[in-house]
Coordinates of C-alpha atoms in Angstrom, one line a residue:
Chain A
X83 CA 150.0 134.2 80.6
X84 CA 153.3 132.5 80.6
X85 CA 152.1 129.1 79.5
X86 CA 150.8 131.0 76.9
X87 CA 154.8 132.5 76.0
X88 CA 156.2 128.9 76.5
X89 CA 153.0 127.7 74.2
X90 CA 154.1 130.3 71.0
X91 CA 158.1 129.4 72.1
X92 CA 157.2 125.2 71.5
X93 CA 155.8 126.5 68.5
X94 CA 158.2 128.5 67.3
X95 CA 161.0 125.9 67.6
X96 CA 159.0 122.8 65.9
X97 CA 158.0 124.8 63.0
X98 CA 161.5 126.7 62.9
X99 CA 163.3 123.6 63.5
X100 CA 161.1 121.9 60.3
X101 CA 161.3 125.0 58.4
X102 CA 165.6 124.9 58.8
X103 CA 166.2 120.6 58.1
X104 CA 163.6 121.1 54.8
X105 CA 166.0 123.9 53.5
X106 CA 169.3 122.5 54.6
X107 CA 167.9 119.3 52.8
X108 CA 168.3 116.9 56.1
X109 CA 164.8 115.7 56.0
X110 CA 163.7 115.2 52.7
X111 CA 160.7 117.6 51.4
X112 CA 159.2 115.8 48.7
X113 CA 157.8 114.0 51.8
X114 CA 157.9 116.9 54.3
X115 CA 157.6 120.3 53.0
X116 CA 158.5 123.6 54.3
X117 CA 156.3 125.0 56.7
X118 CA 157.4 128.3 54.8
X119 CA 155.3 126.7 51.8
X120 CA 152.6 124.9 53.3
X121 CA 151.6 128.4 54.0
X122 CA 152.1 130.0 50.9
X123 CA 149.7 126.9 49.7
X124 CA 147.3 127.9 51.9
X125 CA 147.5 131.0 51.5
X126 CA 146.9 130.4 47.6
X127 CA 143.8 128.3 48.6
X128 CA 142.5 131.1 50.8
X129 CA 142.8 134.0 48.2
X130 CA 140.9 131.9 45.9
X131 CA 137.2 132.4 46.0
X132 CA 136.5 128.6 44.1
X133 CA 138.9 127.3 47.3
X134 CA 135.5 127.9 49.4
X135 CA 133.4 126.0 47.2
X136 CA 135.3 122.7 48.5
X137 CA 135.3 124.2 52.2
X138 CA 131.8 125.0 52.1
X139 CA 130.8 121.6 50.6
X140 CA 132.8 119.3 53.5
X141 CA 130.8 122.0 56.5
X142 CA 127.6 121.2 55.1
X143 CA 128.2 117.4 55.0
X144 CA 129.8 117.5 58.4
X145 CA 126.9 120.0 60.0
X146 CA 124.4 117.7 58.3
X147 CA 125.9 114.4 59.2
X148 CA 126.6 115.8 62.9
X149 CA 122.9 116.9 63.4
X150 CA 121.2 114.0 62.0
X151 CA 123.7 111.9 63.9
X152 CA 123.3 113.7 67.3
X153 CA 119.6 114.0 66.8
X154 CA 118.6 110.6 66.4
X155 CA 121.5 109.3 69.0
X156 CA 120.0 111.5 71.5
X157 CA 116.6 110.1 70.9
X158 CA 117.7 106.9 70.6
X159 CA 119.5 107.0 74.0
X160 CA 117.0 109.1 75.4
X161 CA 114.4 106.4 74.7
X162 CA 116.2 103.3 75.7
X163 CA 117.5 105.1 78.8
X164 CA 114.1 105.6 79.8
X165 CA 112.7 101.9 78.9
X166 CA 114.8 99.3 79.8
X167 CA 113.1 96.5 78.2
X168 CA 113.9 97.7 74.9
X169 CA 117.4 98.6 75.9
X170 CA 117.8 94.5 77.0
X171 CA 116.2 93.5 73.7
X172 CA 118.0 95.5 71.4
X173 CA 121.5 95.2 73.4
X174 CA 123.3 92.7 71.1
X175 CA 122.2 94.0 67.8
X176 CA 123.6 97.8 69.3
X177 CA 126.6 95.7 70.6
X178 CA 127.0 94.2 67.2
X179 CA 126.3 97.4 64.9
X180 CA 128.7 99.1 67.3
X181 CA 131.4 96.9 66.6
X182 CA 131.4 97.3 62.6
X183 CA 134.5 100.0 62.0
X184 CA 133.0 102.7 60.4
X185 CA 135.2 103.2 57.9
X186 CA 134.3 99.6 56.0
X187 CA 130.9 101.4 55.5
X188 CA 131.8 103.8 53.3
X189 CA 132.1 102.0 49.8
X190 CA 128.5 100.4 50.7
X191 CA 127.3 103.7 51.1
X192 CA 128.9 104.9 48.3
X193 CA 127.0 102.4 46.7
X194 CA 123.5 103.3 48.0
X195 CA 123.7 106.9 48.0
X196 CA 125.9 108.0 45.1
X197 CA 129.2 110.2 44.7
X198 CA 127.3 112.6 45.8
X199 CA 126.3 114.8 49.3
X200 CA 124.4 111.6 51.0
X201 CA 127.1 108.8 51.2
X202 CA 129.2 111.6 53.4
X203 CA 126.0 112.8 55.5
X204 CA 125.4 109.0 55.6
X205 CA 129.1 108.2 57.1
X206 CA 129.3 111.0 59.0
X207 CA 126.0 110.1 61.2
X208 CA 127.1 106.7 61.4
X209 CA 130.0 107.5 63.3
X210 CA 128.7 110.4 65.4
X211 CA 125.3 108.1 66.5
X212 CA 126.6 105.9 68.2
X213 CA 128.7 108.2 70.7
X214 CA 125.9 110.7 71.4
X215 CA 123.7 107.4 71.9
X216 CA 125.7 106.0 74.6
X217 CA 126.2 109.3 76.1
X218 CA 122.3 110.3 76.7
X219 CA 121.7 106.3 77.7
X220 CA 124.2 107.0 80.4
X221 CA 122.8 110.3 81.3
X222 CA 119.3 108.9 81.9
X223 CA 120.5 105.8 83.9
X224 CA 122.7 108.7 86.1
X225 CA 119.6 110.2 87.2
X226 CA 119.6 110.7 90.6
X227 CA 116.8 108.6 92.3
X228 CA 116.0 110.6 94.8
X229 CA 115.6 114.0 92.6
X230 CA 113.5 111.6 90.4
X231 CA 111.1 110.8 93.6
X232 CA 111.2 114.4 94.5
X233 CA 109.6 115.4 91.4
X234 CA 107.2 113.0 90.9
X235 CA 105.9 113.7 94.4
X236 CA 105.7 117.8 93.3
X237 CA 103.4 116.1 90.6
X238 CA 105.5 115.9 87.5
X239 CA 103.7 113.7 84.6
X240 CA 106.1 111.9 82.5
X241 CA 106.5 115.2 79.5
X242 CA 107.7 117.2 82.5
X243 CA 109.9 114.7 84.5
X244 CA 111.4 114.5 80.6
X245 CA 111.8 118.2 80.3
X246 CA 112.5 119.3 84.2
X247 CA 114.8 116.0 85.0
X248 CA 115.7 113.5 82.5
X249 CA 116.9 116.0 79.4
X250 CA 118.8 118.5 82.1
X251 CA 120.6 115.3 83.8
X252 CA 121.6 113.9 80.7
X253 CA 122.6 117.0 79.1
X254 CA 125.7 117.6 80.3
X255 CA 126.4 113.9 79.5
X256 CA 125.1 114.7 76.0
X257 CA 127.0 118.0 75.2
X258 CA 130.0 116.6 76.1
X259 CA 129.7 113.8 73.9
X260 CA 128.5 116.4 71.1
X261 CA 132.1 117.7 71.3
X262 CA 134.3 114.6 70.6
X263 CA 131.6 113.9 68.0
X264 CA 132.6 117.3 65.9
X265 CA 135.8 115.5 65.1
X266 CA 134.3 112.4 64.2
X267 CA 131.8 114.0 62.0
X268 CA 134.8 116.0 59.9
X269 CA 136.1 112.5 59.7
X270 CA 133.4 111.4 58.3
X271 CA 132.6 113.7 55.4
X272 CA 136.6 113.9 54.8
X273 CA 137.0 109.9 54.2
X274 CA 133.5 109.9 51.9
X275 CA 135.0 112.6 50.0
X276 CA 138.2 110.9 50.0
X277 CA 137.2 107.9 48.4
X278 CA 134.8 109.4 45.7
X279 CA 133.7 113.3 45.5
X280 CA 134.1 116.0 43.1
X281 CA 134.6 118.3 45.8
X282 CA 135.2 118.9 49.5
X283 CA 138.7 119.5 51.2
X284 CA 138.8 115.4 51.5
X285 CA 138.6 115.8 47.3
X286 CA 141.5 118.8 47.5
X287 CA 143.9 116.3 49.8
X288 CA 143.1 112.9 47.6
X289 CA 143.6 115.2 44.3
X290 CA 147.2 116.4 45.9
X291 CA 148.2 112.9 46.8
X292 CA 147.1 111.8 43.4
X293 CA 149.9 114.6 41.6
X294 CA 151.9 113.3 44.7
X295 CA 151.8 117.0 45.7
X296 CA 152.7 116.8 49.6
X297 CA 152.8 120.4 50.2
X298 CA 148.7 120.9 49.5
X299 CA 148.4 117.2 51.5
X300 CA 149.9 118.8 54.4
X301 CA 148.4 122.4 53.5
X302 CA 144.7 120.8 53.7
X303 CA 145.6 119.2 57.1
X304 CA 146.2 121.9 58.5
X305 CA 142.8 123.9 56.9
X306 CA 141.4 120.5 58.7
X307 CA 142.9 121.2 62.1
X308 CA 141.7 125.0 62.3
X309 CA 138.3 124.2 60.9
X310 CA 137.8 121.6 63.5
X311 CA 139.5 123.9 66.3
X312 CA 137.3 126.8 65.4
X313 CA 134.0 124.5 65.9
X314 CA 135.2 123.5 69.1
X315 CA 135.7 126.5 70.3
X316 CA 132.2 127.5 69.1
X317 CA 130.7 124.5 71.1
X318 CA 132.8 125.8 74.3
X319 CA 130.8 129.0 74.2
X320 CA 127.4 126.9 73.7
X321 CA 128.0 124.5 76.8
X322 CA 129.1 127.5 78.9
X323 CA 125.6 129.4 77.7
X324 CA 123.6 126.0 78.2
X325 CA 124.7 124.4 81.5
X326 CA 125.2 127.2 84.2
X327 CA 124.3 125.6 87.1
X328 CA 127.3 123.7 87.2
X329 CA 129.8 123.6 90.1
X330 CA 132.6 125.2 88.7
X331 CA 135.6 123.4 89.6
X332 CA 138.4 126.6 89.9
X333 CA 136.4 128.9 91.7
X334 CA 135.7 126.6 94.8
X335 CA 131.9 128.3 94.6
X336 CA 130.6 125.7 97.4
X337 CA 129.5 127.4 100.6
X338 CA 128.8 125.6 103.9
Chain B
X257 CA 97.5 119.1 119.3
X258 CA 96.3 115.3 119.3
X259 CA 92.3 115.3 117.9
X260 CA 90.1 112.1 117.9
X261 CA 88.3 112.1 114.7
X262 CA 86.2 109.2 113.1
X263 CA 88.6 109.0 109.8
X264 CA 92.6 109.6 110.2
X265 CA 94.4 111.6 107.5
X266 CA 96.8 108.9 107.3
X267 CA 96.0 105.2 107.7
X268 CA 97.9 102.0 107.4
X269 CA 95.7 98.8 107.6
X270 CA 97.9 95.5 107.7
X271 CA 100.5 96.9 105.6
X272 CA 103.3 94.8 104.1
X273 CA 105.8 96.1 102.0
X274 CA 108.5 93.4 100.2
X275 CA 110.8 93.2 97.5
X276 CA 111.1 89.8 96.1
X277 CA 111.6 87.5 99.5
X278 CA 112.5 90.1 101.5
X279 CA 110.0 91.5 103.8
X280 CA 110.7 94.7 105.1
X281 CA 107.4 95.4 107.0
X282 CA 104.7 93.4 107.9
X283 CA 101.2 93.6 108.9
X284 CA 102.1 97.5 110.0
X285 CA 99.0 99.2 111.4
X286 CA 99.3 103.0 111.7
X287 CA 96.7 105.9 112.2
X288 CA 97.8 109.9 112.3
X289 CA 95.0 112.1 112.9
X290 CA 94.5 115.7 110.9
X291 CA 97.4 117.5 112.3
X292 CA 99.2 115.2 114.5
X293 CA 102.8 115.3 114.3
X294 CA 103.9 111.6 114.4
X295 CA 107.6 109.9 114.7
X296 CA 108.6 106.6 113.8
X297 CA 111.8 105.5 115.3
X298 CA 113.6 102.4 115.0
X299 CA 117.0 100.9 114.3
X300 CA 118.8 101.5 111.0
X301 CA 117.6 99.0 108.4
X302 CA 113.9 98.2 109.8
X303 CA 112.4 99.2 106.8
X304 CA 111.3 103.2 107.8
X305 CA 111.6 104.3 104.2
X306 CA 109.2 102.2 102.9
X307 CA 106.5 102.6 105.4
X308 CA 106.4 106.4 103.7
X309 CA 107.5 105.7 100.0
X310 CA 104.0 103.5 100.2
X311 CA 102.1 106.5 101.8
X312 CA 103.8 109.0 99.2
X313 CA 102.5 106.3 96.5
X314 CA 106.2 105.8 95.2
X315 CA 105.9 101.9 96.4
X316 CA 102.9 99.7 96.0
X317 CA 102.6 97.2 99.4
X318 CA 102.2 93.8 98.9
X319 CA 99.7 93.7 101.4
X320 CA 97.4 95.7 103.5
X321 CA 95.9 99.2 101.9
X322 CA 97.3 102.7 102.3
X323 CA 94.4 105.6 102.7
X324 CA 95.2 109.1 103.0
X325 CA 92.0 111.4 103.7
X326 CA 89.9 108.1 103.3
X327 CA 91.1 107.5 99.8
X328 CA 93.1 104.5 99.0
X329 CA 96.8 105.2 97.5
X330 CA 97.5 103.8 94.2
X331 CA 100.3 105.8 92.5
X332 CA 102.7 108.8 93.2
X333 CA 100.0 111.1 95.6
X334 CA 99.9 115.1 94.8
X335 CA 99.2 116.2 98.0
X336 CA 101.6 115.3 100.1
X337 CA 105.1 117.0 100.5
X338 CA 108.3 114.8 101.2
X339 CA 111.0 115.8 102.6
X340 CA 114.0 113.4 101.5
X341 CA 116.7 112.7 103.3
X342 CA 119.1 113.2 100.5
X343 CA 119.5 116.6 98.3
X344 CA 116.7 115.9 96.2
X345 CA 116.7 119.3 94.7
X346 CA 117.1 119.8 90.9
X347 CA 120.6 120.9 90.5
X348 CA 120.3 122.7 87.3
X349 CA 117.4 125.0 88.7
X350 CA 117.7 128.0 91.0
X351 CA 116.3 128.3 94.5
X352 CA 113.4 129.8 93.1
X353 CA 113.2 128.0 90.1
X354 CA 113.4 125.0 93.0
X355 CA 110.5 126.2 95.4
X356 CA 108.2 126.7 92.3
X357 CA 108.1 122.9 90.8
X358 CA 105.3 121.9 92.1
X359 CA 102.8 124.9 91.5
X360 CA 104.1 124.8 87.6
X361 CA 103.4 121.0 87.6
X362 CA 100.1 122.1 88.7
X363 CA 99.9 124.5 85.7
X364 CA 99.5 128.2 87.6
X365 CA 100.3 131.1 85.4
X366 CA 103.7 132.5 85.7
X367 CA 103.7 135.3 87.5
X368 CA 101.4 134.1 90.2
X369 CA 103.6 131.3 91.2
X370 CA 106.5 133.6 90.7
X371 CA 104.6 135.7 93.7
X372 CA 104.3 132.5 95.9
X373 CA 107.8 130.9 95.6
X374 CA 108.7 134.7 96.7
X375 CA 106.8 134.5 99.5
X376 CA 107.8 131.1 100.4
X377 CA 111.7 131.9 99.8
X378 CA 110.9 135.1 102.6
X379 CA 109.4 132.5 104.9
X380 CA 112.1 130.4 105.2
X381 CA 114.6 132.6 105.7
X382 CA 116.4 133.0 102.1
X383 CA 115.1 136.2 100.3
X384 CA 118.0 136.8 98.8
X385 CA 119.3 133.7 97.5
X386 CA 116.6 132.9 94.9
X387 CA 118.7 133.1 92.1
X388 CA 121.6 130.6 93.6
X389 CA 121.8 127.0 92.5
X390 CA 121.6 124.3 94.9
X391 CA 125.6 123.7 94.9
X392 CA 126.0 127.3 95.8
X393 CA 124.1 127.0 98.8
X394 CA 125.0 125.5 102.6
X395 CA 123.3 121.9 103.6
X396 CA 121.1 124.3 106.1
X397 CA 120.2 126.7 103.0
X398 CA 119.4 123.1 100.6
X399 CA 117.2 122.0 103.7
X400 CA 115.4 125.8 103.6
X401 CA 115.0 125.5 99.9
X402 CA 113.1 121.9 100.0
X403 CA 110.7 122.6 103.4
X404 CA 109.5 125.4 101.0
X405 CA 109.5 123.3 97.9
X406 CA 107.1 120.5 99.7
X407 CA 105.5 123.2 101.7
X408 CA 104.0 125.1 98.7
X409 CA 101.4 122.9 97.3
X410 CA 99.9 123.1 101.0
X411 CA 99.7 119.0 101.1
X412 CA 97.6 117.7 103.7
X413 CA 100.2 115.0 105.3
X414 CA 103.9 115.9 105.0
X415 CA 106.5 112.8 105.1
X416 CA 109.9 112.9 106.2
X417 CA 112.6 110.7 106.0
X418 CA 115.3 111.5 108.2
X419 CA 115.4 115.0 106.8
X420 CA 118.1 116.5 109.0
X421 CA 120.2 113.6 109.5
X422 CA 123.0 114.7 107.3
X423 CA 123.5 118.7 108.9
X424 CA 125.3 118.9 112.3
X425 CA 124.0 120.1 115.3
X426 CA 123.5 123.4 116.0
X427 CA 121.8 123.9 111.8
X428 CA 119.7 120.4 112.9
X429 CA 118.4 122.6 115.7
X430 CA 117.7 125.4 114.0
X431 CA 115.7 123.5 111.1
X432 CA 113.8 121.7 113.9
X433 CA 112.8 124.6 115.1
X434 CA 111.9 126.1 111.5
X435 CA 110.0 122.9 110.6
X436 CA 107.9 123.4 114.0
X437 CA 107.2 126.9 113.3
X438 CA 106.1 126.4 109.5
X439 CA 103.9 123.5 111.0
X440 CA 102.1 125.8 114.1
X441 CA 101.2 128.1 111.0
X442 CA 99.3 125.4 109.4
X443 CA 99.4 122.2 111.6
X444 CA 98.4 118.6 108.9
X445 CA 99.6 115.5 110.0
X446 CA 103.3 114.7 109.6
X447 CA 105.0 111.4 109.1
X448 CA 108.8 111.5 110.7
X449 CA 111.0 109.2 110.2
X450 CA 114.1 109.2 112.3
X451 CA 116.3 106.7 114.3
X452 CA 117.8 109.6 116.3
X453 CA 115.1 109.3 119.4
X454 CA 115.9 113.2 120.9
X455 CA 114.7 114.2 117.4
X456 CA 111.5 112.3 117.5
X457 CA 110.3 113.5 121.2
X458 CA 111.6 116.9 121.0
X459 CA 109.1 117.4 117.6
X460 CA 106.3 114.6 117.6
X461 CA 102.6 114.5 119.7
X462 CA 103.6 110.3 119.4
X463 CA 106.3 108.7 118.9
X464 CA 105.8 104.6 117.6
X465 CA 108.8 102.1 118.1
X466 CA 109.3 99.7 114.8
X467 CA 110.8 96.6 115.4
X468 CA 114.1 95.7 113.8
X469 CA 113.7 94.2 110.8
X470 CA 113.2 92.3 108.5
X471 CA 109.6 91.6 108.6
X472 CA 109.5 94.8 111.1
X473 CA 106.6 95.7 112.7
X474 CA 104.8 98.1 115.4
X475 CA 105.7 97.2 118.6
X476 CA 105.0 100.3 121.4
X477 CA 103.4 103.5 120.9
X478 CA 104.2 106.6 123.5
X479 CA 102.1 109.9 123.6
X480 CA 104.0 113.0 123.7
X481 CA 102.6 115.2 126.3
X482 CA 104.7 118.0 126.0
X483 CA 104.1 121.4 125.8
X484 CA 103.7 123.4 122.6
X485 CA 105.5 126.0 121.0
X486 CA 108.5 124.0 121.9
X487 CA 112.2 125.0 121.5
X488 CA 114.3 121.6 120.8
X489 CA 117.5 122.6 121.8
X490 CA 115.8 123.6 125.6
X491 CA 112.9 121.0 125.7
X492 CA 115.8 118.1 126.0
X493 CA 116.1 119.4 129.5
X494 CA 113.0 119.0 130.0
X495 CA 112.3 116.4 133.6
X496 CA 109.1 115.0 131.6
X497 CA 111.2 114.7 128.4
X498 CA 114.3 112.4 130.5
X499 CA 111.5 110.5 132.1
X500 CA 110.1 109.7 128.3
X501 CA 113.6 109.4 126.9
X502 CA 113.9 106.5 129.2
X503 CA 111.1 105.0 128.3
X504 CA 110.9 104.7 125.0
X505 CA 114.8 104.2 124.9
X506 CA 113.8 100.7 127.2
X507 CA 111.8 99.7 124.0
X508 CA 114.1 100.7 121.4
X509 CA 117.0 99.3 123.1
X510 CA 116.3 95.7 122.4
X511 CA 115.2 96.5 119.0
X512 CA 118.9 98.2 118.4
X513 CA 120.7 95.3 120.1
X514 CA 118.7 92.9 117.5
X515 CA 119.4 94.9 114.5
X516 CA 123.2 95.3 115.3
X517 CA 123.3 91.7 116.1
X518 CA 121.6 90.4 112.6
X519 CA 124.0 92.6 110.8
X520 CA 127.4 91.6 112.5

């Protein structure tokens, strides 16, 4: 509870402290704004029903991007966790479609799939494959050998050492890698939108910095931050409901 | 409990098992009758493992045939139950969840394995932990929960690597004891594996001596003639089981010496 005091106290101060050196005029606030009108910006946004036309629009390229990205990396991984002759084979062409920044990628997709919904679901995907990917091939390869033999001996066939052993092992491998992912996904649908969109909050921030209007810049950050804090949060509850076998690490729950 | 038959339930013919150009065991003859308890001691690194993970059909030799029953083993075998050495329970399933792999594998209904992993969890001691996970339970409790787990398919030979090597005393005891009890109820033929030589004459009807290794072999082969029910923690003071002790200790011995020489 007191971190929590010292937590809103930190808080208090930056945002205080900003709020006092943009009205005394010691930081400049063309380039930093208020705090005071950030939210009153945001505010404005929020009270505005056509505000959620651009919100809704960057969730349904993010959840799109982030299931089509997490679907087919945990396949992928999955798959060459589980044979690793492909895994040698393909190694270099991963290694070298790894190393491609992300970002490059978005004019060419642009180009292939218009101004539209599919050149953000398209970037978003990119860049959430490849960390789900790694994480399930990791998860697989963790498999403890000896759990592995114990299950095949109790007669497992390959569909049930997949369900009973390999997914469970590589889950929690795979849910936490679905977490960092979120954020890359928002990133994602945020620079596609950035670059060319008619809407999305990526569209709302480029728009601002086009009038060289800082306040709604800073003002769709921060919708950013709490939109990718709140699906955080709702993955938090999701792991806790999926993986309860755990060892819990606080409550010392290991009896011998 | 030693019976003659015409056809073992385990048999061995000229078995070698390798991995590249290491041999681990070669030319390894071994017969266990229908409910013979056999041990196989010998010093760390002789290559004990793979003597079972070729009966359990986990390892193919690279010579010599494997039958169990009088059919040869090619592939992972369903009716046998191995007991590992390491915690080879599934983490992210329950004790009951645990004990009721195999019969689901099997494809029973539900609620009739639900009724026999209950029954199995009362037998060995844990009726009211079915719904803890393996982490929440003692190294004794993990032990409990894989004797039933291997035990519930009713196998007809039960392997054993070293199962009790990693508890201390007094919960080794009492699992010894356990293990003997569940195997009176329905005696089959047992493979242990142990290089702790108390363990293998307090439990086995024979106990064989493997040579160190590499290229180990069979090299002396005692009969147990002690009498059943037996309690392990008493039988050690046993006059019959010091005489046998020092026995089979005078052909281990060497075998030890050899082993700790090669890997110094």
């Amino acid at each position: 509870m007191n971190e929590r005091i010292v937590q809103l106290l930190l808080l208090t101060v930056l945002l205080g402290g900003w709020q006092i050196a943009a009205v005394t005029g010691t930081i400049d606030r063309f380039f930093f704004p208020a705090p005071a009108d950030i939210a009153v910006q945001v505010w404005r946004w929020i009270t505005d029903p056509s505000f959620y036309r651009h919100v809704g629009v960057t969730v349904g390229e993010t959840a799109l991007g982030y299931l089509l990205g997490t679907a087919s990396g945990i396949a992928c991984g999955i798959w060459l966790g589980l044979s690793p002759k492909a895994a040698r084979v393909l190694d270099p062409f991963i290694k070298a479609f790894n190393a491609i920044p992300r970002v490059v990628l978005a004019p060419i997709f642009v180009l292939w799939f218009g101004l539209g919904w599919g050149s953000k679901i398209a970037l978003a995907a990119t860049l959430v494959f490849f960390i789900t990917f790694f994480n399930a091939i990791q998860g697989v390869r963790e498999v403890n050998p000896a759990v592995l033999a114990n299950a095949r001996i109790l007669g497992a066939d390959s569909a049930a050492l997949l369900r009973h052993v390999y997914f469970p092992a590589a889950a929690s491998w795979i849910l936490s890698s679905l977490r960092t992912s979120v954020g890359f996904a928002v990133v994602g649908a945020i620079i596609g939108e950035y670059l060319g969109a008619s809407a999305g909050l990526g569209y709302l921030i480029a728009q601002a910095e086009g009038n060289f209007n800082s306040v709604a810049v800073f003002a769709g950050i921060s919708v950013l931050a709490v939109f990718v804090l709140a699906v955080d949060k709702m993955l938090d509850v999701l792991e806790n409901a999926l993986i309860t076998w755990r060892p819990s690490t606080q409550s010392g729950s290991v009896r011998t | 409990m030693q019976q003659v038959l015409a056809r073992p339930m385990v048999a061995l013919n000229d078995v070698t098992m390798a991995f590249g150009d290491f041999v681990a065991v070669e030319g390894v003859n071994i017969d266990v009758a229908d409910g013979e308890f056999l041990a196989v001691v010998g010093p760390t690194g002789c290559g004990k493992s793979t003597i079972l993970n070729a009966i359990a059909g986990l390892l193919e030799p690279r010579k010599g045939e494997v039958h169990i029953d009088g059919r040869r083993v090619s592939g992972v075998q369903r009716n046998v139950g191995y007991l590992f050495q390491q915690d080879a329970l599934l983490p992210w399933k329950t004790a009951l969840e645990n004990i009721e792999l195999g019969l689901q594998f099997r494809g029973m209904s539900s609620e009739e394995r639900r009724a026999r992993s209950l029954e199995w969890l009362a037998k060995v001691g844990l009726k009211h932990f079915g719904d803890r996970y393996p982490h929440q339970l003692s190294g004794g409790q993990r032990k409990r929960v894989q004797m039933a787990q291997a035990l519930i398919i009713d196998p007809s030979v039960i392997l054993m690597d070293e199962p009790f090597s990693a508890l201390d005393i007094h919960t080794r005891h009492l699992m010894q004891n356990e293990l003997l009890r569940l195997w009176h109820e329905r005696p089959r033929a047992v493979v242990l594996i142990t290089h702790d030589l108390e363990e293998a004459i307090a439990l086995g009807d024979r106990v064989i001596v493997l040579a160190a290794g590499p290229r180990s072999r069979v090299i002396d082969s005692f009969p147990i003639e002690l009498d059943r029910p037996r309690d392990v923690a008493e039988i050690k003071l046993h006059p019959k089981f010091t005489e046998l002790y020092r026995r089979i200790w005078a052909s281990l011995r060497g075998e030890v010496e050899k082993s700790y020489a090669r890997h110094e």
